[in-house]
XYZ file of C-alpha atoms in Angstrom:
130
model
C 86.710 88.971 116.236
C 83.519 90.207 114.690
C 82.706 93.030 112.327
C 82.405 95.684 115.076
C 85.792 94.735 116.554
C 87.427 94.821 113.113
C 85.989 98.280 112.450
C 87.328 99.486 115.802
C 90.760 97.985 115.073
C 90.943 99.831 111.739
C 89.816 103.105 113.378
C 92.535 102.663 115.998
C 95.052 102.138 113.196
C 94.085 105.395 111.505
C 94.346 107.269 114.818
C 97.804 105.819 115.485
C 98.997 106.524 111.921
C 97.834 110.139 111.864
C 99.272 110.881 115.314
C 102.623 109.297 114.422
C 102.244 106.539 117.037
C 104.118 103.909 115.059
C 104.551 101.601 118.080
C 100.783 101.257 118.498
C 100.280 100.991 114.753
C 102.897 98.260 114.454
C 101.181 96.252 117.203
C 97.961 96.206 115.165
C 99.615 94.325 112.283
C 100.354 90.618 112.091
C 104.061 89.910 111.786
C 103.497 88.344 108.342
C 101.026 90.992 107.103
C 101.066 92.074 103.461
C 100.401 95.576 102.103
C 99.662 96.336 98.455
C 100.470 99.917 97.429
C 98.656 100.770 94.201
C 100.228 102.227 91.100
C 103.557 102.031 89.339
C 105.469 104.747 91.181
C 108.540 104.596 93.387
C 106.520 103.591 96.470
C 104.143 101.190 94.712
C 104.235 97.451 95.073
C 103.874 94.707 97.643
C 105.249 95.141 101.150
C 105.856 91.754 102.799
C 105.781 91.680 106.598
C 105.067 94.158 109.362
C 108.571 95.691 109.259
C 108.327 96.398 105.518
C 104.877 97.941 106.007
C 106.122 100.185 108.804
C 109.074 101.243 106.612
C 106.634 102.122 103.829
C 104.527 104.218 106.211
C 107.705 105.958 107.401
C 108.618 106.714 103.796
C 105.217 108.365 103.272
C 105.983 110.682 106.170
C 109.580 111.358 105.137
C 108.769 112.104 101.497
C 105.976 114.496 102.514
C 108.060 116.256 105.166
C 105.688 114.890 107.819
C 102.548 116.351 106.224
C 100.937 113.068 105.065
C 97.480 112.505 106.536
C 94.997 109.719 105.902
C 91.835 111.586 106.889
C 89.307 108.893 107.682
C 85.820 109.550 106.323
C 84.213 106.239 107.275
C 84.878 102.577 108.017
C 82.665 99.858 106.592
C 82.778 96.341 108.005
C 81.808 93.183 106.195
C 82.278 89.476 106.715
C 85.599 89.261 104.856
C 86.823 92.856 104.554
C 86.882 96.057 106.547
C 87.114 99.128 104.329
C 88.591 102.480 105.281
C 87.378 105.403 103.180
C 89.789 108.312 103.445
C 90.974 111.535 101.917
C 94.722 111.314 101.358
C 96.437 114.677 101.788
C 100.070 115.764 101.783
C 102.482 118.401 100.548
C 106.096 118.027 99.565
C 108.672 119.129 97.006
C 106.351 121.831 95.694
C 103.522 119.346 95.083
C 100.190 118.708 96.770
C 98.119 115.546 96.875
C 94.433 115.501 97.827
C 92.809 112.269 96.662
C 89.910 110.068 97.689
C 91.340 106.704 98.724
C 89.953 103.366 99.828
C 91.934 100.760 101.728
C 90.574 97.263 102.136
C 91.752 95.446 105.233
C 91.691 91.763 106.106
C 91.756 91.122 109.854
C 92.747 87.716 111.217
C 93.160 86.801 114.854
C 92.689 90.393 115.985
C 95.498 91.739 113.754
C 95.585 93.384 110.342
C 96.812 90.695 107.951
C 96.400 92.558 104.661
C 95.865 96.048 103.302
C 95.181 97.114 99.706
C 95.191 100.773 98.627
C 92.952 102.108 95.854
C 93.358 105.755 94.803
C 90.870 107.991 93.010
C 93.643 108.796 90.512
C 96.616 106.440 90.699
C 98.652 108.474 88.177
C 98.362 111.589 90.384
C 99.431 109.574 93.411
C 102.411 108.136 91.514
C 103.408 111.615 90.327
C 103.335 113.045 93.848
C 105.878 110.535 95.145
C 108.318 110.915 92.198
């Protein structure tokens, strides 16, 4: 796949995530994909495999009472990485999160093989999930 196809794959992933279509989202990930959640909070760390990644995404929804949204601002494609630029927004347990976020994606064989989250303020993100 080329850069344009990778960008489209990432856009499709955001659409599936934000609409709660976890079946479609799961299909976009390689079975052995890896996800790196930034920070040192309860949800931070490495998620190994598609099932662990989908569980992590489900936890984002559960802990935010279904309000979590990754509002895509733009997708940038390069030779090695496709980058999603988003505004992360959610409410839960009397807290609100509204942070600029970047996720770098590695696409191999038409599937997302890796994702790495980078938050505008990792401490605020960690605090929200506590």
